[in-house]
PDB file of C-alpha atoms in Angstrom:
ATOM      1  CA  UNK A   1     -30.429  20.662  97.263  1.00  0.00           C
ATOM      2  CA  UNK A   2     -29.598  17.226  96.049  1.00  0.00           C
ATOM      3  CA  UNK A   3     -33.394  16.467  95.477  1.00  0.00           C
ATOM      4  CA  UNK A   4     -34.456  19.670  94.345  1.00  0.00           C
ATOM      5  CA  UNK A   5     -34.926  20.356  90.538  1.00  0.00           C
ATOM      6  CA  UNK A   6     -34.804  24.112  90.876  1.00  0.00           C
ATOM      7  CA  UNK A   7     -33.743  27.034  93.309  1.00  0.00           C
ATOM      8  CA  UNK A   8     -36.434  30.060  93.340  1.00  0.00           C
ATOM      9  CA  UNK A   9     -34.870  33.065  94.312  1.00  0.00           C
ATOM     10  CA  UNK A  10     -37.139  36.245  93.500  1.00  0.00           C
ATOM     11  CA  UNK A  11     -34.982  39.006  94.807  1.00  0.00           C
ATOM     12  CA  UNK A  12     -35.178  42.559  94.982  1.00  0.00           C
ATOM     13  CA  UNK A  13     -31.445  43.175  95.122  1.00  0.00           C
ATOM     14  CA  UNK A  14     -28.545  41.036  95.038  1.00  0.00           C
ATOM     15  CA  UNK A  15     -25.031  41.380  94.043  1.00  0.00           C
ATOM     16  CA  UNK A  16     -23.561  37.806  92.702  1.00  0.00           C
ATOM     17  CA  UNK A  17     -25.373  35.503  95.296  1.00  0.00           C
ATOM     18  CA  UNK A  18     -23.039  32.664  96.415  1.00  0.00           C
ATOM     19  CA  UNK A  19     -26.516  30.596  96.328  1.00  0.00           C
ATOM     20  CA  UNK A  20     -26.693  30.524  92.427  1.00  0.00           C
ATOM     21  CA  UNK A  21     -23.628  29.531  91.724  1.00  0.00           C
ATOM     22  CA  UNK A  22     -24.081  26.488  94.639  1.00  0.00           C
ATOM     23  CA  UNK A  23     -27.797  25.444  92.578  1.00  0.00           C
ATOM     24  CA  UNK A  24     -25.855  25.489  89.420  1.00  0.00           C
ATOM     25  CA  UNK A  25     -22.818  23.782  91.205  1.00  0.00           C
ATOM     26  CA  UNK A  26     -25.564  20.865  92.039  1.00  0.00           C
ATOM     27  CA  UNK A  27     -27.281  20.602  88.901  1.00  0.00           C
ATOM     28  CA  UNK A  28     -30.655  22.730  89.386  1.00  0.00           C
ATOM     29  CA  UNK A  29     -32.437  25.028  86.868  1.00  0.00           C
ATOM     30  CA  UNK A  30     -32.706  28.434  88.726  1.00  0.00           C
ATOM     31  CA  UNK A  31     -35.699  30.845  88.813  1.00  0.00           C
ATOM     32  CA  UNK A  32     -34.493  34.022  89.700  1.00  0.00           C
ATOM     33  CA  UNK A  33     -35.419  37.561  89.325  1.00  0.00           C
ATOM     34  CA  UNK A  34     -32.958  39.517  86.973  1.00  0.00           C
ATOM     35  CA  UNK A  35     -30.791  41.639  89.726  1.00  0.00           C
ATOM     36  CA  UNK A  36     -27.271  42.258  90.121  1.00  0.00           C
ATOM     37  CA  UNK A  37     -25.134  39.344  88.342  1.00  0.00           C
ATOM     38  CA  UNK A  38     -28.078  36.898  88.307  1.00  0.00           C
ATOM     39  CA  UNK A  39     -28.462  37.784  84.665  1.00  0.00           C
ATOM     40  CA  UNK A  40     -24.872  36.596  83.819  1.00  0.00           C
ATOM     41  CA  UNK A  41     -25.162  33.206  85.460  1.00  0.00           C
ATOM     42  CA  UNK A  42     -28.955  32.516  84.529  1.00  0.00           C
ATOM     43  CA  UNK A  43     -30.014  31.606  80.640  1.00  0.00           C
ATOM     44  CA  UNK A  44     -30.410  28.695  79.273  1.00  0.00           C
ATOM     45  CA  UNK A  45     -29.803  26.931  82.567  1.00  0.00           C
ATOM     46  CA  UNK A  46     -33.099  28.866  84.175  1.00  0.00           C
ATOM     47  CA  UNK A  47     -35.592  31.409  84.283  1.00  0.00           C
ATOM     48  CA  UNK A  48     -35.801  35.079  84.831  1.00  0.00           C
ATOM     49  CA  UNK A  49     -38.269  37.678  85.553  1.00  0.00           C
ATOM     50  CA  UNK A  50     -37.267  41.100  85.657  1.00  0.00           C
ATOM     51  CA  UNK A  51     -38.977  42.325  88.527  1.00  0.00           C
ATOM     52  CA  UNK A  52     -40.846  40.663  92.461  1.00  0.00           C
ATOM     53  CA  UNK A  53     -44.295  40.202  91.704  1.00  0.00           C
ATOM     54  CA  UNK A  54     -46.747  37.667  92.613  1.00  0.00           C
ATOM     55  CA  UNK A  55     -47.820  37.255  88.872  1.00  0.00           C
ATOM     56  CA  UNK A  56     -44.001  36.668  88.285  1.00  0.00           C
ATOM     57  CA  UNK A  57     -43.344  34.618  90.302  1.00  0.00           C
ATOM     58  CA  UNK A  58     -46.468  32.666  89.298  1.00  0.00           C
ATOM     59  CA  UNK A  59     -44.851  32.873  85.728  1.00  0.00           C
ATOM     60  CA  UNK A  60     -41.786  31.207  87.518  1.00  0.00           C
ATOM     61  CA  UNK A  61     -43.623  28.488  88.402  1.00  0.00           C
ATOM     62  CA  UNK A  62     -45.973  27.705  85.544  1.00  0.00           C
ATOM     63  CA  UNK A  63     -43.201  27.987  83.297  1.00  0.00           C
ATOM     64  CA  UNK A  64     -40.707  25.181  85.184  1.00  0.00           C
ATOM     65  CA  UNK A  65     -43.914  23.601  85.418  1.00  0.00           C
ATOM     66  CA  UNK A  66     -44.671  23.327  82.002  1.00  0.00           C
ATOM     67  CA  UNK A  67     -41.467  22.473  80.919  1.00  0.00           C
ATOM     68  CA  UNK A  68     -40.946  18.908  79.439  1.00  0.00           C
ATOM     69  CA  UNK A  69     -38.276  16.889  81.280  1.00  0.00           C
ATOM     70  CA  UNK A  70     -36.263  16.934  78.665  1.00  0.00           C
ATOM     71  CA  UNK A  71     -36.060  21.018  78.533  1.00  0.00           C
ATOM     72  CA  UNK A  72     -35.607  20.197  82.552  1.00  0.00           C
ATOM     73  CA  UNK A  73     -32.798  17.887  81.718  1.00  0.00           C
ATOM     74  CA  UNK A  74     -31.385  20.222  79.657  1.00  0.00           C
ATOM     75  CA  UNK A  75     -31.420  23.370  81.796  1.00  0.00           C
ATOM     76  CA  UNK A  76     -29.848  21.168  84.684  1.00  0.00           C
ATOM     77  CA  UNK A  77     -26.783  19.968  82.344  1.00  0.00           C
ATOM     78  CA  UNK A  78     -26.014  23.671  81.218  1.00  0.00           C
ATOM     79  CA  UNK A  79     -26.143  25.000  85.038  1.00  0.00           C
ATOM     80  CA  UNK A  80     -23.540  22.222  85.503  1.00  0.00           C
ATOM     81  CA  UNK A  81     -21.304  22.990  82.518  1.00  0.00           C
ATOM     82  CA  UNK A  82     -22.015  26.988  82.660  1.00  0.00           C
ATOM     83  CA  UNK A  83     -20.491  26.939  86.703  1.00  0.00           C
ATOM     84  CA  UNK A  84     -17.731  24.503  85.352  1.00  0.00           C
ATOM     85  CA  UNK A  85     -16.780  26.697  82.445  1.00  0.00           C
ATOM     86  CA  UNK A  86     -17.467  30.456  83.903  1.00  0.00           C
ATOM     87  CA  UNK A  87     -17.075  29.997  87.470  1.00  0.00           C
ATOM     88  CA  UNK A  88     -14.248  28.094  88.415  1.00  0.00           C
ATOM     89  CA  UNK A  89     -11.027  30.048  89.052  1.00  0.00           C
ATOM     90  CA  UNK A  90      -9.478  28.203  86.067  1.00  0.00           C
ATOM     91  CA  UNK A  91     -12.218  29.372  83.944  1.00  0.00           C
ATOM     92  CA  UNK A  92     -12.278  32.743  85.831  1.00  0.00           C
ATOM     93  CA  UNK A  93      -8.308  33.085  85.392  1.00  0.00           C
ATOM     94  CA  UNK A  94      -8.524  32.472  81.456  1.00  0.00           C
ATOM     95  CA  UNK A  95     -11.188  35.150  81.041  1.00  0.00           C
ATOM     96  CA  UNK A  96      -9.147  37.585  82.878  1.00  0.00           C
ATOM     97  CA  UNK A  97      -5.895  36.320  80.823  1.00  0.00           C
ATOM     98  CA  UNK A  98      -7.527  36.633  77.522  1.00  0.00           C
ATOM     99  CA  UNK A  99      -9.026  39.971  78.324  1.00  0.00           C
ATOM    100  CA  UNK A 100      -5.805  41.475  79.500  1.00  0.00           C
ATOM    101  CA  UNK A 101      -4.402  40.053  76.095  1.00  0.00           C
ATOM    102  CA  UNK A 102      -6.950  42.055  74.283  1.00  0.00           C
ATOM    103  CA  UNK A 103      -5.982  45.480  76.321  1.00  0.00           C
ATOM    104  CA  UNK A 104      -2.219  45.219  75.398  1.00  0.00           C
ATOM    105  CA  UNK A 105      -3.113  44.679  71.885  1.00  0.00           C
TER     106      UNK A 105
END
């Protein structure tokens, strides 16, 4: 993964794959197809298609493709500080704190 610029995962079911979070963990931009929880850890830090098809996936591709380095850049710094701020258990453990401040409002 350390030389890799992207994961591609076109899926036709997933829940909140451990892989993601491990690509974002290392930096990558992530091409996924929008199942499960993908769509809550892929954004700005990747690209989604919403179902498997050859002509997505192609779209996938051209798209990271075409993508300046500096929109690569970018995509690989917010994978690093979206795992870092949503997917840590300290960032995991405020969200639940704050939301169980809102209930007992």
């Amino acid at each position: 993964m350390d030389r890799a610029d992207a994961l591609i995962l076109p899926s036709y079911s997933e829940g909140m794959p451990n892989v993601v979070l491990e690509a974002m963990a290392r930096g990558l931009v992530v091409l996924a197809t929008n199942v499960g929880a993908i769509g809550k850890m892929v954004d700005s830090n990747g690209y989604l298609i919403d179902q498997v098809s050859p002509q997505g996936i192609s779209y996938l591709l051209t798209t990271f493709q075409e993508a300046s380095s500096d929109e690569i850049d970018a995509m690989k710094r917010r994978s690093l500080q979206k795992v870092n701020e949503e997917f840590l258990w300290s960032g995991i453990s405020r969200l639940l704190k704050d939301s169980l401040k809102e209930i007992s409002k």
